[in-house]
Amino acid sequence: WGPAPTGDRTARSGVRPGTEEPVGPAGPAGPHGPGPAGAYGGPRSDVYGESPSDAYGEPPHGGARASRRTPPGGGGNKRVTTVIAGVVGVLVVIAGAFFLLRDGGDKKNEGTKPSPSPTVSSEPKLPPGVKCSGDACTGKDPEAMGCGGDLVTTGATAVVGTAAVEVRYSEVCGAAWARVTQAAQGDEVQVSAGGAGEQRAMVGTVGSTVAYTPMVAVKSAADATACATLAAGTQGCTK
């Protein structure tokens, strides 16, 4: 049949012309050239480790290590925002607790209002011998209450017939009364002071010429009016 073609012989022997290297499926090129083929034509794992990585064990193209790096920006801002939000939350809680406690304290104190201080009497301090002042003197005898003597002054006067009528006023007692002099038995004297009412007296004893009324409370002598009505029928008042 004759010799086989050279190319056919090469393919059968598995040896490249001019070399002793066996011909087989070449493995993928490594960092130092084509790697030796494994049993099934793949790369040998004992040269570069169990996974496709570089000579120093680093995954290709950044791999897993690159994925663990913190992306630039974003992370720091998020941490600052979280801290600020936490501080604001704490302040809100503190403010709420403060107002709650304050409101509760105010409500608690509602039922424990301080008792009013003792009322201080507005009545003036009376001198020795004086027993009444103002309204307490109304209807009382001025001599018996110590409002006469040096504590009395004469206000308005008037002449009625043969008698004289006058307003008597005591500033210490805050009261006034009417007095008639040069009067006769049966003559009557009267004092009036608006809302304080009026008081009357009569000369009842033969030979007596003086009579005076009980007191009425007034602020001044001008607030009182004295009148006299004689037994003969003559009548007159102070102005």
mmCIF file of C-alpha atoms in Angstrom:
data_model
loop_
_atom_site.group_PDB
_atom_site.id
_atom_site.type_symbol
_atom_site.label_atom_id
_atom_site.label_comp_id
_atom_site.label_asym_id
_atom_site.label_seq_id
_atom_site.Cartn_x
_atom_site.Cartn_y
_atom_site.Cartn_z
ATOM 1 C CA TRP A 1 0.000 0.000 0.000
ATOM 2 C CA GLY A 2 2.948 2.397 0.348
ATOM 3 C CA PRO A 3 4.051 4.718 3.192
ATOM 4 C CA ALA A 4 1.486 6.909 4.861
ATOM 5 C CA PRO A 5 1.668 10.672 4.445
ATOM 6 C CA THR A 6 3.846 12.506 6.848
ATOM 7 C CA GLY A 7 1.004 14.439 8.310
ATOM 8 C CA ASP A 8 -0.953 11.271 8.904
ATOM 9 C CA ARG A 9 2.079 9.676 10.596
ATOM 10 C CA THR A 10 2.454 12.710 12.840
ATOM 11 C CA ALA A 11 -1.134 12.571 13.874
ATOM 12 C CA ARG A 12 -0.887 8.909 14.668
ATOM 13 C CA SER A 13 2.359 9.069 16.635
ATOM 14 C CA GLY A 14 1.291 12.079 18.615
ATOM 15 C CA VAL A 15 4.752 13.682 18.236
ATOM 16 C CA ARG A 16 5.316 16.986 16.564
ATOM 17 C CA PRO A 17 7.832 17.047 13.836
ATOM 18 C CA GLY A 18 11.258 18.114 15.074
ATOM 19 C CA THR A 19 10.276 17.927 18.839
ATOM 20 C CA GLU A 20 9.855 15.357 21.592
ATOM 21 C CA GLU A 21 6.764 17.056 23.105
ATOM 22 C CA PRO A 22 3.685 14.987 22.917
ATOM 23 C CA VAL A 23 0.877 16.542 21.029
ATOM 24 C CA GLY A 24 -2.362 16.902 22.946
ATOM 25 C CA PRO A 25 -4.951 19.485 23.780
ATOM 26 C CA ALA A 26 -3.132 22.454 25.216
ATOM 27 C CA GLY A 27 -4.438 23.879 28.438
ATOM 28 C CA PRO A 28 -5.418 27.511 28.789
ATOM 29 C CA ALA A 29 -2.558 29.940 28.940
ATOM 30 C CA GLY A 30 -1.372 30.825 32.397
ATOM 31 C CA PRO A 31 0.586 33.868 33.504
ATOM 32 C CA HIS A 32 3.811 32.217 32.203
ATOM 33 C CA GLY A 33 2.517 30.742 28.973
ATOM 34 C CA PRO A 34 0.377 27.726 28.195
ATOM 35 C CA GLY A 35 -0.016 25.470 31.150
ATOM 36 C CA PRO A 36 0.437 21.772 31.008
ATOM 37 C CA ALA A 37 -2.643 19.862 30.245
ATOM 38 C CA GLY A 38 -4.415 17.826 32.799
ATOM 39 C CA ALA A 39 -6.022 14.509 32.359
ATOM 40 C CA TYR A 40 -8.910 16.032 30.400
ATOM 41 C CA GLY A 41 -7.115 18.934 28.786
ATOM 42 C CA GLY A 42 -7.974 21.507 31.492
ATOM 43 C CA PRO A 43 -5.546 23.584 33.561
ATOM 44 C CA ARG A 44 -3.639 21.795 36.309
ATOM 45 C CA SER A 45 -4.909 22.862 39.687
ATOM 46 C CA ASP A 46 -1.653 22.139 41.542
ATOM 47 C CA VAL A 47 0.078 25.143 39.940
ATOM 48 C CA TYR A 48 -2.219 27.997 40.829
ATOM 49 C CA GLY A 49 -4.385 26.581 43.623
ATOM 50 C CA GLU A 50 -7.969 25.269 43.719
ATOM 51 C CA SER A 51 -9.555 28.391 42.209
ATOM 52 C CA PRO A 52 -8.586 30.557 39.296
ATOM 53 C CA SER A 53 -6.537 33.226 41.068
ATOM 54 C CA ASP A 54 -3.180 34.905 40.667
ATOM 55 C CA ALA A 55 0.045 33.644 42.174
ATOM 56 C CA TYR A 56 -0.556 35.404 45.503
ATOM 57 C CA GLY A 57 -4.042 34.063 46.116
ATOM 58 C CA GLU A 58 -5.782 37.318 45.132
ATOM 59 C CA PRO A 59 -8.996 36.833 43.199
ATOM 60 C CA PRO A 60 -8.834 38.158 39.650
ATOM 61 C CA HIS A 61 -10.154 41.610 38.833
ATOM 62 C CA GLY A 62 -10.498 42.721 42.483
ATOM 63 C CA GLY A 63 -12.787 39.791 43.395
ATOM 64 C CA ALA A 64 -14.140 39.365 46.940
ATOM 65 C CA ARG A 65 -11.562 41.632 48.592
ATOM 66 C CA ALA A 66 -12.483 44.540 46.444
ATOM 67 C CA SER A 67 -16.170 44.061 47.348
ATOM 68 C CA ARG A 68 -15.388 44.513 51.091
ATOM 69 C CA ARG A 69 -14.061 48.026 50.634
ATOM 70 C CA THR A 70 -16.344 50.863 51.827
ATOM 71 C CA PRO A 71 -17.696 52.794 48.865
ATOM 72 C CA PRO A 72 -16.450 56.360 48.815
ATOM 73 C CA GLY A 73 -18.919 58.788 50.442
ATOM 74 C CA GLY A 74 -22.380 57.868 51.744
ATOM 75 C CA GLY A 75 -21.331 55.787 54.754
ATOM 76 C CA GLY A 76 -20.005 58.706 56.839
ATOM 77 C CA ASN A 77 -23.010 60.862 56.061
ATOM 78 C CA LYS A 78 -25.374 58.089 57.113
ATOM 79 C CA ARG A 79 -23.588 57.716 60.453
ATOM 80 C CA VAL A 80 -23.774 61.498 61.111
ATOM 81 C CA THR A 81 -27.470 61.544 60.217
ATOM 82 C CA THR A 82 -28.124 58.627 62.574
ATOM 83 C CA VAL A 83 -26.315 60.371 65.461
ATOM 84 C CA ILE A 84 -28.225 63.619 64.917
ATOM 85 C CA ALA A 85 -31.543 61.778 64.787
ATOM 86 C CA GLY A 86 -30.689 60.020 68.060
ATOM 87 C CA VAL A 87 -29.811 63.294 69.822
ATOM 88 C CA VAL A 88 -33.013 64.937 68.634
ATOM 89 C CA GLY A 89 -35.026 61.968 69.862
ATOM 90 C CA VAL A 90 -33.443 62.181 73.328
ATOM 91 C CA LEU A 91 -34.183 65.916 73.545
ATOM 92 C CA VAL A 92 -37.812 65.333 72.582
ATOM 93 C CA VAL A 93 -38.189 62.693 75.295
ATOM 94 C CA ILE A 94 -36.613 64.980 77.929
ATOM 95 C CA ALA A 95 -38.868 67.895 76.960
ATOM 96 C CA GLY A 96 -41.967 65.701 77.088
ATOM 97 C CA ALA A 97 -41.047 64.373 80.533
ATOM 98 C CA PHE A 98 -40.434 67.910 81.816
ATOM 99 C CA PHE A 99 -43.824 69.216 80.706
ATOM 100 C CA LEU A 100 -45.570 66.079 81.976
ATOM 101 C CA LEU A 101 -44.036 66.410 85.433
ATOM 102 C CA ARG A 102 -44.751 70.130 85.504
ATOM 103 C CA ASP A 103 -48.404 69.612 84.554
ATOM 104 C CA GLY A 104 -48.787 66.872 87.134
ATOM 105 C CA GLY A 105 -47.271 69.087 89.839
ATOM 106 C CA ASP A 106 -49.636 71.924 89.007
ATOM 107 C CA LYS A 107 -52.637 69.583 89.177
ATOM 108 C CA LYS A 108 -51.414 68.146 92.463
ATOM 109 C CA ASN A 109 -51.137 71.590 94.002
ATOM 110 C CA GLU A 110 -54.681 72.506 92.961
ATOM 111 C CA GLY A 111 -56.122 70.803 95.995
ATOM 112 C CA THR A 112 -53.574 72.316 98.411
ATOM 113 C CA LYS A 113 -54.072 76.009 97.920
ATOM 114 C CA PRO A 114 -52.421 78.087 100.640
ATOM 115 C CA SER A 115 -54.827 79.245 103.288
ATOM 116 C CA PRO A 116 -55.555 82.979 103.226
ATOM 117 C CA SER A 117 -53.671 85.094 105.682
ATOM 118 C CA PRO A 118 -55.592 86.306 108.706
ATOM 119 C CA THR A 119 -57.703 89.364 107.981
ATOM 120 C CA VAL A 120 -56.161 92.471 109.382
ATOM 121 C CA SER A 121 -58.697 94.732 111.057
ATOM 122 C CA SER A 122 -59.156 98.048 109.293
ATOM 123 C CA GLU A 123 -60.425 99.692 112.466
ATOM 124 C CA PRO A 124 -58.082 102.372 113.742
ATOM 125 C CA LYS A 125 -56.451 101.972 117.094
ATOM 126 C CA LEU A 126 -58.669 103.802 119.540
ATOM 127 C CA PRO A 127 -57.278 105.986 122.323
ATOM 128 C CA PRO A 128 -57.915 105.064 125.947
ATOM 129 C CA GLY A 129 -61.544 105.496 127.007
ATOM 130 C CA VAL A 130 -62.990 105.338 123.452
ATOM 131 C CA LYS A 131 -65.218 102.282 123.054
ATOM 132 C CA CYS A 132 -66.518 102.413 119.479
ATOM 133 C CA SER A 133 -65.789 103.623 115.975
ATOM 134 C CA GLY A 134 -67.881 104.090 112.815
ATOM 135 C CA ASP A 135 -70.933 101.850 112.458
ATOM 136 C CA ALA A 136 -70.335 100.402 115.928
ATOM 137 C CA CYS A 137 -71.214 103.816 117.352
ATOM 138 C CA THR A 138 -74.610 104.150 115.637
ATOM 139 C CA GLY A 139 -77.375 104.345 118.271
ATOM 140 C CA LYS A 140 -74.903 104.640 121.149
ATOM 141 C CA ASP A 141 -74.612 107.425 123.730
ATOM 142 C CA PRO A 142 -71.618 109.643 122.821
ATOM 143 C CA GLU A 143 -70.716 110.330 126.461
ATOM 144 C CA ALA A 144 -70.910 106.685 127.494
ATOM 145 C CA MET A 145 -68.741 105.620 124.494
ATOM 146 C CA GLY A 146 -66.048 108.200 125.314
ATOM 147 C CA CYS A 147 -66.623 110.210 122.085
ATOM 148 C CA GLY A 148 -67.321 113.559 123.824
ATOM 149 C CA GLY A 149 -65.107 115.915 125.768
ATOM 150 C CA ASP A 150 -61.885 116.846 123.996
ATOM 151 C CA LEU A 151 -62.607 114.524 121.037
ATOM 152 C CA VAL A 152 -65.664 116.437 119.781
ATOM 153 C CA THR A 153 -66.031 119.471 117.512
ATOM 154 C CA THR A 154 -69.066 121.592 116.564
ATOM 155 C CA GLY A 155 -70.260 121.558 112.995
ATOM 156 C CA ALA A 156 -73.156 123.484 111.492
ATOM 157 C CA THR A 157 -75.500 125.421 113.827
ATOM 158 C CA ALA A 158 -78.954 126.989 113.602
ATOM 159 C CA VAL A 159 -81.271 129.075 115.826
ATOM 160 C CA VAL A 160 -84.832 127.834 116.219
ATOM 161 C CA GLY A 161 -87.019 130.209 118.245
ATOM 162 C CA THR A 162 -85.220 130.740 121.496
ATOM 163 C CA ALA A 163 -83.199 127.480 121.194
ATOM 164 C CA ALA A 164 -79.955 126.702 119.431
ATOM 165 C CA VAL A 165 -79.323 123.436 117.566
ATOM 166 C CA GLU A 166 -75.957 122.127 116.383
ATOM 167 C CA VAL A 167 -74.142 119.143 114.836
ATOM 168 C CA ARG A 168 -71.569 117.491 117.086
ATOM 169 C CA TYR A 169 -68.870 115.392 115.434
ATOM 170 C CA SER A 170 -66.089 113.102 116.710
ATOM 171 C CA GLU A 171 -63.417 112.230 114.157
ATOM 172 C CA VAL A 172 -61.937 109.522 116.379
ATOM 173 C CA CYS A 173 -65.309 107.765 116.702
ATOM 174 C CA GLY A 174 -66.365 108.517 113.113
ATOM 175 C CA ALA A 175 -69.826 109.560 114.286
ATOM 176 C CA ALA A 176 -72.037 112.630 114.740
ATOM 177 C CA TRP A 177 -75.027 113.575 116.865
ATOM 178 C CA ALA A 178 -77.316 116.603 117.372
ATOM 179 C CA ARG A 179 -77.547 118.804 120.461
ATOM 180 C CA VAL A 180 -80.068 121.492 121.447
ATOM 181 C CA THR A 181 -79.368 124.154 124.072
ATOM 182 C CA GLN A 182 -81.503 126.864 125.684
ATOM 183 C CA ALA A 183 -84.411 124.534 125.184
ATOM 184 C CA ALA A 184 -87.477 123.825 127.320
ATOM 185 C CA GLN A 185 -89.331 120.752 128.424
ATOM 186 C CA GLY A 186 -90.953 119.075 125.470
ATOM 187 C CA ASP A 187 -88.507 120.446 122.855
ATOM 188 C CA GLU A 188 -87.169 117.771 120.530
ATOM 189 C CA VAL A 189 -83.832 117.447 118.712
ATOM 190 C CA GLN A 190 -83.022 115.157 115.743
ATOM 191 C CA VAL A 191 -79.917 114.112 113.755
ATOM 192 C CA SER A 192 -79.930 112.458 110.306
ATOM 193 C CA ALA A 193 -77.167 111.248 107.999
ATOM 194 C CA GLY A 194 -78.558 109.775 104.785
ATOM 195 C CA GLY A 195 -78.248 105.979 104.793
ATOM 196 C CA ALA A 196 -77.206 105.945 108.456
ATOM 197 C CA GLY A 197 -80.768 106.854 109.441
ATOM 198 C CA GLU A 198 -81.739 109.279 112.141
ATOM 199 C CA GLN A 199 -81.710 109.521 115.921
ATOM 200 C CA ARG A 200 -83.990 111.619 118.226
ATOM 201 C CA ALA A 201 -83.985 112.982 121.795
ATOM 202 C CA MET A 202 -86.348 115.163 123.909
ATOM 203 C CA VAL A 203 -85.982 117.529 126.794
ATOM 204 C CA GLY A 204 -88.017 115.655 129.394
ATOM 205 C CA THR A 205 -87.105 117.224 132.684
ATOM 206 C CA VAL A 206 -88.557 120.464 133.957
ATOM 207 C CA GLY A 207 -85.866 123.077 134.196
ATOM 208 C CA SER A 208 -83.480 121.273 131.820
ATOM 209 C CA THR A 209 -82.296 123.273 128.804
ATOM 210 C CA VAL A 210 -80.017 120.748 127.051
ATOM 211 C CA ALA A 211 -80.622 117.497 125.165
ATOM 212 C CA TYR A 212 -78.575 115.462 122.670
ATOM 213 C CA THR A 213 -79.257 112.477 120.416
ATOM 214 C CA PRO A 214 -77.527 109.079 120.077
ATOM 215 C CA MET A 215 -74.832 108.906 117.407
ATOM 216 C CA VAL A 216 -74.944 108.072 113.675
ATOM 217 C CA ALA A 217 -71.887 106.917 111.701
ATOM 218 C CA VAL A 218 -70.565 109.542 109.269
ATOM 219 C CA LYS A 219 -67.299 110.317 107.485
ATOM 220 C CA SER A 220 -67.423 114.025 108.249
ATOM 221 C CA ALA A 221 -69.544 116.598 110.105
ATOM 222 C CA ALA A 222 -70.912 117.853 106.787
ATOM 223 C CA ASP A 223 -72.677 114.518 106.246
ATOM 224 C CA ALA A 224 -74.998 115.104 109.226
ATOM 225 C CA THR A 225 -77.959 117.465 109.675
ATOM 226 C CA ALA A 226 -79.391 118.577 113.040
ATOM 227 C CA CYS A 227 -82.983 119.784 113.488
ATOM 228 C CA ALA A 228 -85.000 121.098 116.456
ATOM 229 C CA THR A 229 -88.775 121.059 116.943
ATOM 230 C CA LEU A 230 -89.963 123.184 119.851
ATOM 231 C CA ALA A 231 -92.979 122.347 121.933
ATOM 232 C CA ALA A 232 -94.499 125.604 120.692
ATOM 233 C CA GLY A 233 -94.360 124.227 117.161
ATOM 234 C CA THR A 234 -91.350 126.120 115.817
ATOM 235 C CA GLN A 235 -89.008 123.987 113.718
ATOM 236 C CA GLY A 236 -85.612 124.512 112.050
ATOM 237 C CA CYS A 237 -82.492 122.661 110.824
ATOM 238 C CA THR A 238 -78.802 123.297 110.162
ATOM 239 C CA LYS A 239 -77.644 123.921 106.620
#
